Amino acid sequence: MHDTADRAPASGYMGSGNRLVAAANGVDFAYRDCGTGERPLILLQHFRGNLDNWDPSLVDALAVGRQVVTFDNAGVGGSTGTTPSTVRQMALDAIAFLDAMDLRRVDLLGFSLGSFVAQEIALVRPDAVRRMVLAASAPQGAAGMHGWASDVIDAVGAPEPDPDGYLRVFYASSPESRTAGQASLGRMFARTSDRDQATTWRTRTAQYDAVCAWGIPDHALLERLGGIQAPVFVANGDSDPMILPRYSYLLAGLIPHARMAIYPDAAHGFLFQHHARFAADVAAFLDDASWT
Amino acid sequence: MHDTADRAPASGYMGSGNRLVAAANGVDFAYRDCGTGERPLILLQHFRGNLDNWDPSLVDALAVGRQVVTFDNAGVGGSTGTTPSTVRQMALDAIAFLDAMDLRRVDLLGFSLGSFVAQEIALVRPDAVRRMVLAASAPQGAAGMHGWASDVIDAVGAPEPDPDGYLRVFYASSPESRTAGQASLGRMFARTSDRDQATTWRTRTAQYDAVCAWGIPDHALLERLGGIQAPVFVANGDSDPMILPRYSYLLAGLIPHARMAIYPDAAHGFLFQHHARFAADVAAFLDDASWT
């Protein structure tokens, strides 16, 4: 056993420092940056998540030959400002971050709530989005997802974050999936210094308001997806109890240029469980020269 | 080589005779019947197809432990009456056939135009449908499918049926898929006696009118699918140029209790090309006791 002080500096996402950038909307955004490449990939985080809740193995796999940027949206974790209670405002805040970073055209990877924000960015400022990955996502207005199932919000919405509840929602019930979940959590908590600030109860309630509003059934709103012209890769776990795979079907059916993958024996955290395969699928999608 | 007269009588679909049943709507419906079982499966045929256009290998695989009934809808092939130019009327005619056969509750397998009719039956008379398979299908009103692509209707819509055009639409461009297509056509034409009557130009134009009307873009109509309470299995080939796989995604996303499979290196005729695998998937779906 070595003492922490004896270790070589961590590389990749584990070793990427917390940075701040001041945006025109008055928010100082916390972010991390790793990898290099000509087409930056910006990650948009899930409900209650901060910079530490991206599995370093996934970020490192995505960052092969590519710049990957994670950030806390307004009011979340180490960013200043107030967490808004609408996806639209979250998208406008994210656009302010992109502007502050001078990122004019990017690839987006939105995960869960972050995928709602990604859709909104693609609709509000289409020129900013080259291609987009929607992980564990759903269209605004789809029937049957209003507020999530009660056991799901109970598991991940309690005042104090509950690792067991997280595992029940993010991983399938098989031993293999639960073991993968424990391993992913271990990687997230392996970073002992320079961690991000925890997200607050204020962030939790505002984000859940936004999630509930997104899920108000409104069939007419599904038609918005026809306005997304960027190529999109839709992905989910086959057993996600939070955002059912049927909403991935719906996205892939309504977005004009979409492809889709459903990952086996996996739930909301399929992208952490299957990080190598998912990162390879994302790279194949982002680098596919046959997609215009 | 044996002369035809020396052969043993064909068994299975090849050996099933053409029958007629008189329905209350005044139509004498032509049908064939094979297999036995407690839950009859009724097949609904594609654009311009008659009883001979069901691949016997598929029907025989479906008929293991199951009664399978194929029929010509009103005005088609050996049935009397007039082919209507709306999917709704085709569904009402099909219901008249079910009533004439005293089939009060059935499983449906609709293929292409037949899958539109199947959806309509499930909406007009939900009690008649236990479970439903939608092969190479699309929802009424989905954007982007109005009248099919011009090369598709040119290939299958000419006054004289064109085997090469059929192969281009029903099979993918790979040698494997085209070879499977030739084999399937060979099985369809192996029946030399008691063949069905060819479909007419009148049937072609009326059916194409119905297809075009089904494809008039109308986002609001997509919501109809929420009314289908029967479990549904949605399936297509990954390269179908006639009804794109994205419409299968849309069906599976909008029908409340749906599962989906996309078959590799296959087009509109995926169910003939992959007849053994598809029949196994259909049987697993129809016999799955965990689906209520």
Coordinates of C-alpha atoms in Angstrom, one line a residue:
Chain A
M1 CA 0.0 0.0 0.0
H2 CA 1.3 3.4 -0.9
D3 CA 0.3 6.6 0.8
T4 CA -1.7 8.9 -1.4
A5 CA 1.2 11.4 -1.4
D6 CA 3.5 8.7 -2.9
R7 CA 1.3 8.2 -5.9
A8 CA 2.1 9.5 -9.4
P9 CA -0.4 12.3 -10.3
A10 CA -3.6 10.8 -11.7
S11 CA -4.0 11.1 -15.4
G12 CA -7.2 11.4 -17.5
Y13 CA -10.4 12.5 -15.9
M14 CA -9.2 11.5 -12.5
G15 CA -6.4 14.0 -12.8
S16 CA -8.2 16.8 -14.5
G17 CA -8.5 19.8 -12.2
N18 CA -11.6 21.8 -11.4
R19 CA -11.7 25.0 -13.4
L20 CA -14.0 28.0 -13.5
V21 CA -15.1 30.1 -16.4
A22 CA -17.1 33.4 -16.0
A23 CA -20.1 33.6 -18.4
A24 CA -22.0 36.5 -19.7
N25 CA -25.1 35.4 -17.7
G26 CA -23.2 36.1 -14.4
V27 CA -22.5 32.5 -13.6
D28 CA -19.1 31.1 -12.9
F29 CA -19.2 27.6 -14.4
A30 CA -17.2 24.8 -12.8
Y31 CA -15.8 22.4 -15.4
R32 CA -13.2 19.8 -16.2
D33 CA -11.4 19.2 -19.5
C34 CA -9.5 16.2 -20.8
G35 CA -8.3 14.8 -24.1
T36 CA -7.5 16.8 -27.2
G37 CA -9.1 16.8 -30.6
E38 CA -10.7 19.0 -33.2
R39 CA -14.3 18.3 -32.3
P40 CA -15.1 18.9 -28.6
L41 CA -17.6 16.7 -26.9
I42 CA -19.6 18.3 -24.1
L43 CA -21.3 16.1 -21.5
L44 CA -24.6 17.2 -19.8
Q45 CA -25.2 15.5 -16.4
H46 CA -28.1 13.7 -14.8
F47 CA -30.5 14.7 -12.0
R48 CA -28.5 15.7 -8.9
G49 CA -25.2 14.8 -10.5
N50 CA -22.0 16.9 -10.4
L51 CA -18.6 16.6 -12.0
D52 CA -17.7 13.6 -9.8
N53 CA -20.7 11.6 -11.0
W54 CA -19.2 11.0 -14.4
D55 CA -17.5 7.6 -14.3
P56 CA -13.8 8.3 -15.1
S57 CA -13.6 5.1 -17.2
L58 CA -16.3 6.4 -19.4
V59 CA -14.9 9.9 -19.8
D60 CA -11.4 8.5 -20.5
A61 CA -12.8 6.1 -23.1
L62 CA -14.7 9.0 -24.8
A63 CA -11.5 11.2 -24.6
V64 CA -9.4 9.0 -26.9
G65 CA -8.6 11.4 -29.7
R66 CA -11.2 13.9 -28.5
Q67 CA -11.5 16.8 -26.2
V68 CA -14.2 16.0 -23.6
V69 CA -15.6 18.7 -21.3
T70 CA -17.8 18.1 -18.3
F71 CA -19.4 21.0 -16.5
D72 CA -21.9 21.9 -13.7
N73 CA -24.8 23.8 -15.1
A74 CA -26.0 27.0 -13.3
G75 CA -26.5 26.5 -9.6
V76 CA -25.2 22.9 -9.7
G77 CA -22.2 21.7 -7.6
G78 CA -19.3 24.1 -7.9
S79 CA -21.0 26.5 -10.3
T80 CA -22.5 29.7 -9.0
G81 CA -26.0 30.9 -9.8
T82 CA -29.3 29.3 -9.2
T83 CA -30.6 26.0 -10.6
P84 CA -33.6 26.9 -12.7
S85 CA -36.7 24.8 -12.7
T86 CA -37.2 24.5 -16.5
V87 CA -35.3 22.6 -19.1
R88 CA -35.5 25.6 -21.4
Q89 CA -33.6 27.8 -18.9
M90 CA -31.1 25.0 -18.3
A91 CA -30.4 25.0 -22.0
L92 CA -30.0 28.7 -22.1
D93 CA -27.5 28.5 -19.2
A94 CA -25.6 25.7 -21.0
I95 CA -25.4 27.9 -24.1
A96 CA -24.0 30.7 -21.9
F97 CA -21.3 28.2 -20.8
L98 CA -20.5 27.2 -24.4
D99 CA -20.3 30.9 -25.3
A100 CA -18.0 31.6 -22.3
M101 CA -15.7 28.7 -23.5
D102 CA -15.8 30.0 -27.1
L103 CA -17.2 26.6 -28.2
R104 CA -19.3 27.6 -31.2
R105 CA -20.1 24.1 -32.6
V106 CA -19.9 21.0 -30.5
D107 CA -20.9 17.4 -30.1
L108 CA -23.3 16.9 -27.1
L109 CA -23.7 13.9 -24.9
G110 CA -26.7 14.4 -22.7
F111 CA -27.5 11.8 -20.0
S112 CA -31.1 11.7 -18.5
L113 CA -32.0 15.2 -17.4
G114 CA -28.9 16.3 -19.4
S115 CA -30.4 14.7 -22.5
F116 CA -33.5 16.8 -22.1
V117 CA -31.2 19.9 -22.0
A118 CA -29.3 18.6 -25.0
Q119 CA -32.6 18.3 -27.0
E120 CA -33.5 21.9 -26.0
I121 CA -30.1 23.2 -27.0
A122 CA -30.4 21.5 -30.4
L123 CA -33.8 23.2 -30.9
V124 CA -32.9 26.6 -29.5
R125 CA -29.5 27.0 -31.1
P126 CA -29.3 24.3 -33.8
D127 CA -26.0 25.7 -35.3
A128 CA -24.2 25.0 -32.0
V129 CA -24.8 21.2 -32.3
R130 CA -22.9 19.1 -34.8
R131 CA -24.0 15.7 -33.6
M132 CA -25.8 14.6 -30.4
V133 CA -25.9 11.5 -28.2
L134 CA -29.1 11.1 -26.1
A135 CA -28.5 8.6 -23.3
A136 CA -31.5 7.4 -21.2
S137 CA -33.6 10.1 -22.8
A138 CA -37.2 10.8 -23.6
P139 CA -39.2 13.4 -25.6
Q140 CA -40.9 16.3 -23.9
G141 CA -44.6 15.4 -23.6
A142 CA -44.4 11.7 -24.0
A143 CA -47.3 9.9 -22.2
G144 CA -46.6 7.8 -19.2
M145 CA -43.4 9.3 -17.7
H146 CA -44.8 12.2 -15.6
G147 CA -42.7 12.5 -12.5
W148 CA -41.2 9.0 -12.8
A149 CA -42.5 6.0 -11.0
S150 CA -42.8 6.5 -7.2
D151 CA -40.3 3.8 -6.3
V152 CA -37.8 5.5 -8.7
I153 CA -38.1 9.1 -7.2
D154 CA -38.1 7.6 -3.7
A155 CA -34.9 5.8 -4.5
V156 CA -33.0 8.8 -5.9
G157 CA -34.9 11.8 -4.6
A158 CA -34.4 11.5 -0.8
P159 CA -32.8 14.5 1.0
E160 CA -29.6 12.5 1.6
P161 CA -28.2 10.7 -1.5
D162 CA -28.7 6.9 -1.0
P163 CA -26.1 4.7 -2.7
D164 CA -28.4 1.7 -2.5
G165 CA -31.3 3.6 -4.1
Y166 CA -28.8 4.8 -6.8
L167 CA -27.8 1.3 -7.6
R168 CA -31.4 0.1 -7.8
V169 CA -32.2 2.7 -10.4
F170 CA -28.9 2.9 -12.3
Y171 CA -28.3 -0.9 -12.5
A172 CA -30.3 -4.0 -13.4
S173 CA -31.1 -6.6 -10.7
S174 CA -28.6 -9.2 -12.0
P175 CA -25.5 -9.8 -10.0
E176 CA -23.4 -8.8 -13.0
S177 CA -25.1 -5.4 -13.3
R178 CA -24.9 -4.7 -9.6
T179 CA -21.2 -5.6 -9.5
A180 CA -20.6 -3.3 -12.4
G181 CA -22.5 -0.6 -10.5
Q182 CA -20.3 -1.1 -7.4
A183 CA -17.2 -0.9 -9.6
S184 CA -18.4 2.3 -11.2
L185 CA -19.2 3.9 -7.9
G186 CA -15.8 2.9 -6.7
R187 CA -14.2 4.7 -9.6
M188 CA -16.2 7.9 -8.9
F189 CA -15.2 7.9 -5.3
A190 CA -11.5 7.1 -6.0
R191 CA -10.8 10.8 -6.4
T192 CA -10.0 12.0 -2.9
S193 CA -8.8 15.5 -3.5
D194 CA -10.2 18.4 -5.5
R195 CA -13.7 16.9 -5.5
D196 CA -16.6 18.9 -6.7
Q197 CA -19.1 20.5 -4.3
A198 CA -22.1 18.3 -3.5
T199 CA -25.4 19.3 -5.2
T200 CA -27.9 20.9 -2.9
W201 CA -31.6 20.2 -2.0
R202 CA -32.4 23.4 -3.8
T203 CA -30.9 21.9 -7.0
R204 CA -32.8 18.7 -6.4
T205 CA -36.2 20.3 -6.1
A206 CA -35.6 22.7 -9.0
Q207 CA -34.4 19.8 -11.3
Y208 CA -37.3 17.6 -10.3
D209 CA -39.7 20.4 -11.1
A210 CA -38.1 20.6 -14.5
V211 CA -38.3 16.8 -14.9
C212 CA -42.0 16.8 -14.0
A213 CA -42.8 19.6 -16.3
W214 CA -41.0 17.8 -19.2
G215 CA -43.2 14.8 -18.5
I216 CA -46.6 16.5 -18.6
P217 CA -48.4 14.5 -21.3
D218 CA -48.8 16.5 -24.4
H219 CA -48.8 14.6 -27.6
A220 CA -48.4 17.7 -29.8
L221 CA -45.0 18.4 -28.3
L222 CA -43.6 15.2 -29.7
E223 CA -43.6 16.9 -33.1
R224 CA -40.8 19.2 -31.9
L225 CA -38.4 16.4 -32.5
G226 CA -38.9 16.8 -36.2
G227 CA -37.0 20.1 -35.9
I228 CA -33.8 18.4 -34.8
Q229 CA -31.7 18.2 -38.0
A230 CA -28.4 17.0 -36.3
P231 CA -27.6 13.3 -36.5
V232 CA -28.5 11.7 -33.2
F233 CA -27.5 8.5 -31.5
V234 CA -30.2 7.3 -29.0
A235 CA -29.1 4.8 -26.3
N236 CA -30.4 3.2 -23.2
G237 CA -30.3 0.1 -21.0
D238 CA -32.9 -2.5 -21.6
S239 CA -34.1 -2.4 -18.0
D240 CA -34.0 1.3 -17.2
P241 CA -36.9 1.9 -14.6
M242 CA -36.4 5.7 -14.6
I243 CA -36.8 6.4 -18.4
L244 CA -38.1 3.3 -20.1
P245 CA -36.6 2.1 -23.4
R246 CA -39.8 2.8 -25.2
Y247 CA -39.0 6.5 -25.0
S248 CA -35.7 5.8 -26.9
Y249 CA -37.8 4.1 -29.6
L250 CA -40.0 7.2 -29.7
L251 CA -37.0 9.5 -30.0
A252 CA -35.5 7.4 -32.8
G253 CA -38.8 7.3 -34.6
L254 CA -39.4 11.0 -34.4
I255 CA -35.9 12.5 -34.9
P256 CA -35.3 12.6 -38.6
H257 CA -31.7 11.3 -38.6
A258 CA -31.4 9.0 -35.6
R259 CA -29.8 5.6 -34.9
M260 CA -30.4 3.6 -31.7
A261 CA -28.9 1.0 -29.4
I262 CA -30.3 -0.7 -26.4
Y263 CA -27.7 -2.3 -24.1
P264 CA -28.4 -5.6 -22.4
D265 CA -28.9 -6.4 -18.7
A266 CA -28.5 -2.7 -17.9
A267 CA -30.6 0.2 -16.5
H268 CA -30.2 4.0 -16.2
G269 CA -26.4 3.7 -15.7
F270 CA -25.9 1.6 -18.8
L271 CA -23.3 4.0 -20.1
F272 CA -21.2 3.4 -17.0
Q273 CA -21.8 -0.4 -16.9
H274 CA -21.0 -0.8 -20.6
H275 CA -18.5 2.1 -20.8
A276 CA -16.1 0.6 -23.2
R277 CA -18.8 -0.6 -25.7
F278 CA -20.8 2.6 -25.3
A279 CA -17.7 4.8 -25.9
A280 CA -16.9 2.8 -29.0
D281 CA -20.4 3.2 -30.3
V282 CA -20.3 6.9 -29.6
A283 CA -17.0 7.3 -31.3
A284 CA -18.3 5.3 -34.3
F285 CA -21.3 7.6 -34.5
L286 CA -19.4 10.8 -34.0
D287 CA -16.6 9.9 -36.5
D288 CA -18.9 8.3 -39.2
A289 CA -18.0 10.2 -42.3
S290 CA -20.9 8.8 -44.2
W291 CA -23.3 10.8 -42.1
T292 CA -23.6 14.3 -43.4
Chain B
M1 CA -37.0 -36.8 -61.5
H2 CA -40.6 -37.7 -60.7
D3 CA -43.6 -36.5 -62.6
T4 CA -45.8 -34.3 -60.5
A5 CA -48.5 -36.9 -60.6
D6 CA -46.1 -39.4 -58.8
R7 CA -45.4 -37.1 -55.9
A8 CA -47.0 -37.7 -52.5
P9 CA -49.6 -35.0 -51.7
A10 CA -47.9 -31.8 -50.4
S11 CA -48.3 -31.2 -46.7
G12 CA -48.5 -28.0 -44.7
Y13 CA -49.2 -24.7 -46.5
M14 CA -48.2 -26.2 -49.9
G15 CA -50.9 -28.8 -49.5
S16 CA -53.7 -26.7 -48.0
G17 CA -56.6 -26.3 -50.4
N18 CA -58.3 -23.0 -51.3
R19 CA -61.5 -22.7 -49.5
L20 CA -64.4 -20.2 -49.6
V21 CA -66.5 -18.8 -46.8
A22 CA -69.6 -16.6 -47.3
A23 CA -69.6 -13.5 -45.1
A24 CA -72.5 -11.3 -44.0
N25 CA -71.1 -8.4 -46.1
G26 CA -71.9 -10.4 -49.2
V27 CA -68.3 -11.3 -49.9
D28 CA -67.1 -14.9 -50.4
F29 CA -63.7 -14.9 -48.9
A30 CA -60.9 -17.2 -50.2
Y31 CA -58.7 -18.7 -47.5
R32 CA -56.3 -21.5 -46.5
D33 CA -56.0 -23.1 -43.2
C34 CA -53.2 -25.2 -41.7
G35 CA -52.0 -26.4 -38.3
T36 CA -54.0 -26.9 -35.2
G37 CA -54.1 -25.2 -31.9
E38 CA -56.3 -23.3 -29.5
R39 CA -55.2 -19.8 -30.5
P40 CA -55.7 -19.1 -34.2
L41 CA -53.2 -16.8 -35.9
I42 CA -54.6 -14.8 -38.9
L43 CA -52.3 -13.4 -41.5
L44 CA -53.0 -10.2 -43.3
Q45 CA -51.3 -9.8 -46.6
H46 CA -49.2 -7.1 -48.3
F47 CA -49.9 -4.8 -51.2
R48 CA -51.0 -6.8 -54.3
G49 CA -50.4 -10.1 -52.5
N50 CA -52.7 -13.1 -52.6
L51 CA -52.6 -16.5 -50.8
D52 CA -49.7 -17.7 -53.0
N53 CA -47.5 -14.8 -51.8
W54 CA -47.1 -16.2 -48.3
D55 CA -43.8 -18.1 -48.2
P56 CA -44.8 -21.7 -47.3
S57 CA -41.7 -22.0 -45.1
L58 CA -42.9 -19.1 -43.0
V59 CA -46.5 -20.3 -42.7
D60 CA -45.4 -23.9 -41.8
A61 CA -43.0 -22.5 -39.2
L62 CA -45.7 -20.4 -37.7
A63 CA -48.2 -23.4 -37.8
V64 CA -46.2 -25.5 -35.4
G65 CA -48.7 -26.1 -32.6
R66 CA -50.9 -23.4 -34.0
Q67 CA -53.8 -22.9 -36.4
V68 CA -52.7 -20.4 -39.1
V69 CA -55.3 -18.9 -41.5
T70 CA -54.4 -16.9 -44.6
F71 CA -57.1 -15.1 -46.6
D72 CA -57.7 -12.7 -49.4
N73 CA -59.5 -9.6 -48.3
A74 CA -62.5 -8.3 -50.2
G75 CA -61.8 -8.0 -53.9
V76 CA -58.4 -9.5 -53.6
G77 CA -57.3 -12.7 -55.5
G78 CA -59.9 -15.4 -55.2
S79 CA -62.3 -13.4 -52.9
T80 CA -65.4 -11.8 -54.4
G81 CA -66.3 -8.2 -53.8
T82 CA -64.5 -5.0 -54.5
T83 CA -61.1 -3.9 -53.0
P84 CA -61.9 -0.8 -51.0
S85 CA -59.5 2.2 -51.1
T86 CA -59.4 2.8 -47.4
V87 CA -57.6 0.9 -44.6
R88 CA -60.7 1.4 -42.5
Q89 CA -63.0 -0.5 -44.9
M90 CA -60.3 -3.2 -45.4
A91 CA -60.5 -3.7 -41.6
L92 CA -64.2 -3.9 -41.6
D93 CA -64.1 -6.4 -44.4
A94 CA -61.5 -8.5 -42.5
I95 CA -63.7 -8.4 -39.4
A96 CA -66.6 -9.7 -41.6
F97 CA -64.2 -12.6 -42.5
L98 CA -63.5 -13.3 -38.9
D99 CA -67.2 -13.3 -38.1
A100 CA -67.9 -15.6 -41.0
M101 CA -65.3 -18.0 -39.7
D102 CA -66.7 -17.7 -36.1
L103 CA -63.2 -16.5 -35.0
R104 CA -64.1 -14.2 -32.0
R105 CA -60.7 -13.6 -30.6
V106 CA -57.5 -14.1 -32.6
D107 CA -53.9 -13.3 -32.9
L108 CA -53.1 -11.2 -35.9
L109 CA -50.0 -11.0 -38.0
G110 CA -50.2 -8.1 -40.4
F111 CA -47.5 -7.6 -43.1
S112 CA -47.0 -4.1 -44.7
L113 CA -50.5 -3.0 -45.9
G114 CA -51.8 -5.9 -43.9
S115 CA -50.2 -4.4 -40.7
F116 CA -52.1 -1.2 -41.3
V117 CA -55.3 -3.3 -41.5
A118 CA -54.3 -5.1 -38.3
Q119 CA -53.8 -1.8 -36.4
E120 CA -57.2 -0.7 -37.6
I121 CA -58.9 -3.9 -36.5
A122 CA -57.3 -3.6 -33.0
L123 CA -58.7 0.0 -32.8
V124 CA -62.2 -0.7 -34.3
R125 CA -62.8 -4.1 -32.5
P126 CA -60.2 -4.4 -29.7
D127 CA -61.9 -7.4 -28.2
A128 CA -61.2 -9.4 -31.3
V129 CA -57.4 -9.1 -31.0
R130 CA -55.5 -11.1 -28.3
R131 CA -52.0 -10.2 -29.5
M132 CA -50.7 -8.7 -32.7
V133 CA -47.6 -8.9 -34.8
L134 CA -46.9 -5.8 -37.0
A135 CA -44.3 -6.7 -39.7
A136 CA -42.8 -3.9 -41.9
S137 CA -45.4 -1.5 -40.5
A138 CA -45.9 2.2 -39.8
P139 CA -48.4 4.4 -37.9
Q140 CA -51.1 6.3 -39.8
G141 CA -50.0 9.9 -40.2
A142 CA -46.2 9.4 -39.7
A143 CA -44.2 12.1 -41.5
G144 CA -42.1 11.1 -44.5
M145 CA -43.8 8.0 -45.8
H146 CA -46.5 9.4 -48.1
G147 CA -46.9 7.2 -51.2
W148 CA -43.5 5.5 -50.7
A149 CA -40.3 6.6 -52.5
S150 CA -40.7 6.8 -56.2
D151 CA -38.2 4.0 -56.9
V152 CA -40.2 1.7 -54.6
I153 CA -43.6 2.2 -56.1
D154 CA -42.0 2.0 -59.6
A155 CA -40.5 -1.3 -58.6
V156 CA -43.6 -3.0 -57.2
G157 CA -46.4 -0.9 -58.7
A158 CA -46.1 -1.5 -62.4
P159 CA -49.1 -3.0 -64.3
E160 CA -47.3 -6.3 -64.7
P161 CA -45.7 -7.7 -61.5
D162 CA -41.9 -7.6 -61.9
P163 CA -39.9 -10.2 -60.0
D164 CA -36.8 -8.1 -60.2
G165 CA -38.6 -5.1 -58.8
Y166 CA -40.0 -7.3 -56.0
L167 CA -36.6 -8.6 -55.1
R168 CA -35.2 -5.0 -55.0
V169 CA -37.8 -3.9 -52.5
F170 CA -38.2 -7.1 -50.5
Y171 CA -34.5 -8.0 -50.1
A172 CA -31.3 -6.2 -49.3
S173 CA -28.6 -5.7 -51.8
S174 CA -26.2 -8.3 -50.4
P175 CA -25.8 -11.6 -52.3
E176 CA -27.0 -13.4 -49.2
S177 CA -30.3 -11.5 -49.0
R178 CA -30.9 -11.8 -52.8
T179 CA -30.2 -15.5 -52.7
A180 CA -32.7 -15.9 -49.9
G181 CA -35.2 -13.9 -52.0
Q182 CA -34.8 -16.2 -55.0
A183 CA -35.3 -19.2 -52.7
S184 CA -38.4 -17.7 -51.2
L185 CA -39.9 -16.9 -54.6
G186 CA -39.1 -20.5 -55.6
R187 CA -41.1 -21.8 -52.7
M188 CA -44.0 -19.5 -53.5
F189 CA -44.1 -20.8 -57.1
A190 CA -43.5 -24.4 -56.3
R191 CA -47.3 -24.9 -55.9
T192 CA -48.4 -25.8 -59.4
S193 CA -52.0 -26.7 -58.9
D194 CA -54.9 -25.0 -57.1
R195 CA -53.1 -21.6 -57.1
D196 CA -54.9 -18.5 -56.1
Q197 CA -56.3 -16.0 -58.6
A198 CA -53.9 -13.2 -59.5
T199 CA -54.7 -9.8 -58.0
T200 CA -56.0 -7.2 -60.4
W201 CA -55.1 -3.7 -61.5
R202 CA -58.2 -2.5 -59.7
T203 CA -56.9 -4.1 -56.5
R204 CA -53.5 -2.5 -57.1
T205 CA -54.9 1.0 -57.5
A206 CA -57.4 0.8 -54.6
Q207 CA -54.7 -0.5 -52.3
Y208 CA -52.2 2.1 -53.3
D209 CA -54.9 4.8 -52.7
A210 CA -55.3 3.4 -49.2
V211 CA -51.5 3.3 -48.7
C212 CA -51.2 7.0 -49.8
A213 CA -54.1 8.1 -47.6
W214 CA -52.5 6.2 -44.6
G215 CA -49.3 8.2 -45.2
I216 CA -50.8 11.7 -45.3
P217 CA -48.7 13.4 -42.7
D218 CA -50.8 14.1 -39.6
H219 CA -48.9 14.1 -36.3
A220 CA -52.1 14.1 -34.3
L221 CA -53.1 10.7 -35.7
L222 CA -50.0 9.1 -34.1
E223 CA -51.8 9.4 -30.8
R224 CA -54.3 6.7 -31.9
L225 CA -51.7 4.1 -31.1
G226 CA -52.1 4.8 -27.4
G227 CA -55.5 3.1 -27.8
I228 CA -54.1 -0.3 -28.7
Q229 CA -54.1 -2.3 -25.4
A230 CA -53.1 -5.7 -26.9
P231 CA -49.5 -6.7 -26.6
V232 CA -47.7 -6.0 -29.9
F233 CA -44.6 -7.4 -31.5
V234 CA -43.1 -4.9 -34.0
A235 CA -40.6 -6.2 -36.5
N236 CA -38.8 -5.1 -39.7
G237 CA -35.7 -5.6 -41.8
D238 CA -32.9 -3.1 -41.2
S239 CA -32.8 -2.1 -44.8
D240 CA -36.5 -1.9 -45.8
P241 CA -36.7 0.8 -48.4
M242 CA -40.6 0.7 -48.5
I243 CA -41.4 1.2 -44.9
L244 CA -38.3 2.4 -43.0
P245 CA -37.2 0.9 -39.7
R246 CA -37.8 4.3 -38.0
Y247 CA -41.5 3.7 -38.3
S248 CA -41.1 0.5 -36.3
Y249 CA -39.4 2.5 -33.6
L250 CA -42.3 4.9 -33.7
L251 CA -44.8 2.1 -33.3
A252 CA -42.9 0.5 -30.4
G253 CA -42.6 3.9 -28.8
L254 CA -46.3 4.8 -29.1
I255 CA -48.1 1.5 -28.5
P256 CA -48.3 1.0 -24.7
H257 CA -47.3 -2.7 -24.6
A258 CA -44.8 -3.3 -27.5
R259 CA -41.6 -5.1 -28.1
M260 CA -39.5 -4.8 -31.2
A261 CA -36.9 -6.6 -33.3
I262 CA -35.0 -5.4 -36.3
Y263 CA -33.6 -8.2 -38.5
P264 CA -30.1 -7.8 -40.1
D265 CA -29.2 -7.5 -43.8
A266 CA -32.9 -7.7 -44.7
A267 CA -35.5 -5.5 -46.3
H268 CA -39.3 -5.6 -46.7
G269 CA -39.3 -9.4 -47.0
F270 CA -37.3 -9.9 -43.8
L271 CA -40.0 -12.3 -42.5
F272 CA -39.5 -14.6 -45.5
Q273 CA -35.7 -14.3 -45.5
H274 CA -35.4 -15.0 -41.7
H275 CA -38.5 -17.2 -41.6
A276 CA -37.2 -19.6 -39.0
R277 CA -35.9 -17.0 -36.6
F278 CA -38.9 -14.7 -37.1
A279 CA -41.4 -17.6 -36.6
A280 CA -39.5 -18.5 -33.4
D281 CA -39.7 -14.8 -32.2
V282 CA -43.4 -14.7 -33.0
A283 CA -44.0 -18.0 -31.2
A284 CA -42.1 -16.7 -28.1
F285 CA -44.1 -13.5 -28.2
L286 CA -47.5 -15.2 -28.7
D287 CA -46.8 -17.9 -26.1
D288 CA -45.1 -15.7 -23.4
A289 CA -47.2 -16.3 -20.3
S290 CA -45.7 -13.4 -18.5
W291 CA -47.4 -10.9 -20.8
T292 CA -51.0 -10.3 -19.6

